[in-house]
Coordinates of C-alpha atoms and ligand atoms in Angstrom, one line a residue:
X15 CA 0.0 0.0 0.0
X16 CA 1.3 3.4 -0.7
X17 CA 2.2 5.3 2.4
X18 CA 0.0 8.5 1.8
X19 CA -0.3 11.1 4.7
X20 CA -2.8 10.0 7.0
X21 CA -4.9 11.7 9.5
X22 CA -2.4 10.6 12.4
X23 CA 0.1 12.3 10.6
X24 CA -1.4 15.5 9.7
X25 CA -2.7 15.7 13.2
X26 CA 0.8 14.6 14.5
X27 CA 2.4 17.4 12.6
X28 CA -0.1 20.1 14.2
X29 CA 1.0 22.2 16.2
X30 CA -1.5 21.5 18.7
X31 CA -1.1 17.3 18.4
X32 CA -3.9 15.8 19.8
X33 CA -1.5 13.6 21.8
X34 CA 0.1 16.5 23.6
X35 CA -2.8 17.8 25.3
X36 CA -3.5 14.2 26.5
X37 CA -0.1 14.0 27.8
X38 CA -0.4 16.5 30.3
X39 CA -4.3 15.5 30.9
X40 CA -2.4 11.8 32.1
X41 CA 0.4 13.5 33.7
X42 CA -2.1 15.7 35.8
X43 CA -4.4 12.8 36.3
X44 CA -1.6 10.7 38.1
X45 CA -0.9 13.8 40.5
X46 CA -2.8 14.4 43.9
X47 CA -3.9 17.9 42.8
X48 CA -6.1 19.8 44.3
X49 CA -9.4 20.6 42.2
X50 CA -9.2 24.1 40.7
X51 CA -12.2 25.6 39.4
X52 CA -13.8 24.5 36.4
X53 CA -15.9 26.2 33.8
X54 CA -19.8 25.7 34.7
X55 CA -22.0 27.4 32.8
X56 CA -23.0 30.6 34.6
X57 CA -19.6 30.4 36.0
X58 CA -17.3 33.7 36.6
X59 CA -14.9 34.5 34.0
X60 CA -11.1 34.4 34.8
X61 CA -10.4 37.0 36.9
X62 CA -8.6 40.2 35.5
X63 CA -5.2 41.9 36.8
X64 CA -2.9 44.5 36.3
X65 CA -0.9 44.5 32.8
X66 CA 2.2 45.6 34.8
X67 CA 5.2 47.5 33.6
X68 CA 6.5 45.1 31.0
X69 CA 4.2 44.4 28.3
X70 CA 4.8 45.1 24.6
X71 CA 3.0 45.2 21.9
X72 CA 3.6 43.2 18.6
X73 CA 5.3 40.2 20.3
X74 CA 6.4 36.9 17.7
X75 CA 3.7 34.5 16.6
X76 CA 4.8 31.3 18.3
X77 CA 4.4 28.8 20.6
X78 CA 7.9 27.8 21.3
X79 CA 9.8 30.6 23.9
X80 CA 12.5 28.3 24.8
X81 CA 15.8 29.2 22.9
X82 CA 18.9 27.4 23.0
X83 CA 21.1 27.8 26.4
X84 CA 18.1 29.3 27.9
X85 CA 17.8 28.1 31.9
X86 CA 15.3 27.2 33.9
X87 CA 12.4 24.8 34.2
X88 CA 10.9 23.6 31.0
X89 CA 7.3 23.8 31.1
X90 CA 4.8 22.9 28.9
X91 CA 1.3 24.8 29.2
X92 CA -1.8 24.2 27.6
X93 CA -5.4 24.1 28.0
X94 CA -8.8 26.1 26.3
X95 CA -9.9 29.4 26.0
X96 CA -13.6 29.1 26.6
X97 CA -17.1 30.9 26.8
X98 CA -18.6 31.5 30.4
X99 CA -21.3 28.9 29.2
X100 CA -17.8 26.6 28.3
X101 CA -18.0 27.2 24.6
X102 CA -14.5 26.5 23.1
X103 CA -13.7 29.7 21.2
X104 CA -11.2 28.7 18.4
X105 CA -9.2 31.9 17.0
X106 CA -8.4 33.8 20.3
X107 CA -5.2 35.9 21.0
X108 CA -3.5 34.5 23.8
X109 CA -0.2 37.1 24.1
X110 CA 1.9 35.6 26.8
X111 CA 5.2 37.8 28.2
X112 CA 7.5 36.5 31.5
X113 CA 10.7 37.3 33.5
X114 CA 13.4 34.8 32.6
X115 CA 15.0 31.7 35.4
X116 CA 16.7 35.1 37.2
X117 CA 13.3 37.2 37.5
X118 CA 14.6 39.7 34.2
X119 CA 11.8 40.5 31.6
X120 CA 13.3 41.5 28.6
X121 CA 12.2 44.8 27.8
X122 CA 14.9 45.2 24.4
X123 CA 13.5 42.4 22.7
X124 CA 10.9 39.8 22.4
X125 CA 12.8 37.0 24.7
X126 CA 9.8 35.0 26.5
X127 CA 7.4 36.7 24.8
X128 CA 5.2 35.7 22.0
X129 CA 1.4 35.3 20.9
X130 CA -0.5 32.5 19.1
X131 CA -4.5 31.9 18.3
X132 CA -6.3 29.3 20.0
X133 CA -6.8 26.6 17.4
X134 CA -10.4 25.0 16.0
X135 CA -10.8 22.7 19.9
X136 CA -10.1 26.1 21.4
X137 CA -6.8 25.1 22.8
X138 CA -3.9 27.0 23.0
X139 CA -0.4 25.6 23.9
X140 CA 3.0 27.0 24.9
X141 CA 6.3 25.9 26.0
X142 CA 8.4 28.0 28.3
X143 CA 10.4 27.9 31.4
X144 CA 9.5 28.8 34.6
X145 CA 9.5 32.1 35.3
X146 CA 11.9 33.3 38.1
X147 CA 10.5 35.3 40.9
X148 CA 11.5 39.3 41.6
X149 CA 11.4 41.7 44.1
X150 CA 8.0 42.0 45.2
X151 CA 6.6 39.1 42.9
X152 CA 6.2 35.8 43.4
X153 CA 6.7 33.0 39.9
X154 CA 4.4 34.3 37.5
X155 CA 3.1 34.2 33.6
X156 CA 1.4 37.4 32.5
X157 CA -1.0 37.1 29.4
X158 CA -3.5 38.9 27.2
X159 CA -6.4 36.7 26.1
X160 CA -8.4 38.3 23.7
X161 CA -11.4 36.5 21.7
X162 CA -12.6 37.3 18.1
X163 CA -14.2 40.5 18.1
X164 CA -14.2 40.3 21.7
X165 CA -12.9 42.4 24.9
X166 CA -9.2 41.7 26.3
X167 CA -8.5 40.1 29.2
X168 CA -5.5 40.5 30.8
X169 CA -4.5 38.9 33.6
X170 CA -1.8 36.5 35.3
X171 CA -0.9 33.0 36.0
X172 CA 1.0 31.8 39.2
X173 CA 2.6 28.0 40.3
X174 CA 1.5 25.9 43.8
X175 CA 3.5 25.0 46.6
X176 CA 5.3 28.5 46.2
X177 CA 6.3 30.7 49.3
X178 CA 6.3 34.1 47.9
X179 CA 2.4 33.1 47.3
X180 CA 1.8 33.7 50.3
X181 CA 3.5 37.5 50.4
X182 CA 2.6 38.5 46.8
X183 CA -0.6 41.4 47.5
X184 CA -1.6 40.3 43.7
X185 CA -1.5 36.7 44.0
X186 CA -4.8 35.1 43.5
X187 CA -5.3 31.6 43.7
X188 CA -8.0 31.3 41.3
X189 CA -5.0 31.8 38.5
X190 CA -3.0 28.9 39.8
X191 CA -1.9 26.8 37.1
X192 CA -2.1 22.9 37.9
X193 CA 1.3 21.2 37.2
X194 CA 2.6 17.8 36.8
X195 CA 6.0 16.4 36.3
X196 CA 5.9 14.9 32.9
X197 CA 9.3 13.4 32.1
X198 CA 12.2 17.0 33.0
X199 CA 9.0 18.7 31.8
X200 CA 6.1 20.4 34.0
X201 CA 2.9 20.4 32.7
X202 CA 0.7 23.1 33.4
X203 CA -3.0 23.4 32.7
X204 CA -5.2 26.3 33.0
X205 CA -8.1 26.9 31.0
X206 CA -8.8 30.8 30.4
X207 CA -12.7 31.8 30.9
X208 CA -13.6 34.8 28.6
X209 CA -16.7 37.1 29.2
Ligands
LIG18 FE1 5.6 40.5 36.0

């Protein structure tokens, strides 16, 4: 039989490989996590904060913010950008932007910074490393989430089991990410709730 491209490769060749997601759904279902919220229709959106000093516009399109010789803790997060009645929207911006291992954002270039669309499922995915904390902050992910025609959201994304959680005035823990070790890798989850 001729070897013609089949569904599993096409999909396998996606960006957002259906396997990939499932990987960190098994990763996360081995771990005792705690439950975080989860969409329910009529549920709150995801809570909103400050942009902060360090956003810029017109970051990359991509997914991938690791470069080479770049430290840290790989991560791996993914999940859906969703309706409040838990409608995946496909075609949101997600725009995310981070301080490096050491707490440094870069504010010269686009290092750790980049945007993407959520794809047709709704589900975004990006691989970084863990953001280092800073004077005054504890570990966190800042992002812009923006749906089709719709109103931004911009808001941030913080890690358990962290001390400086406890000490940070803008920590929230409805934006805790869940994480599982998956391999060197964490895998984070959190699934963005758009009004
Ligand atoms: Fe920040």
């Amino acid at each position: 039989m001729i070897d013609t491209p089949t569904r599993r490769t096409v999909l396998g060749a996606g960006i957002f490989a259906a396997g990939s997601l499932l990987t960190i759904e098994a990763a996360l279902a081995e771990a005792p996590l705690a439950l975080t919220p989860q969409c329910h229709d009529g549920g709150a959106a995801t809570l909103a904060q400050t942009e902060g000093p360090y956003f810029k516009p017109s970051s990359p399109e991509r997914i991938e913010l690791i470069e080479e010789g770049m430290a840290g803790q790989p991560i791996e997060l993914a999940g859906f950008v969703l309706t409040r009645t838990c409608k995946p929207l496909a075609g949101a911006l997600l725009d995310f932007w981070q301080a490096d291992d050491q707490g440094r954002y870069d504010n010269s270039g686009f290092r750790l910074r980049g945007h993407q669309f959520s794809d047709a499922e709704g589900r975004y995915r990006l691989r970084s490393v863990v953001p280092g904390s800073y004077v005054g902050r504890t570990r966190h992910i800042h992002v812009k989430v923006q749906p089709r025609g719709g109103r931004v959201l911009t808001t941030q994304l913080y890690f358990p089991g962290e001390s400086l959680n406890r000490t940070d005035g803008l920590f929230r823990k409805e934006l805790l990410v869940r994480t599982a070790k998956n391999a060197g890798w964490l895998a984070g989850r959190f699934d963005f709730v758009v009004a």
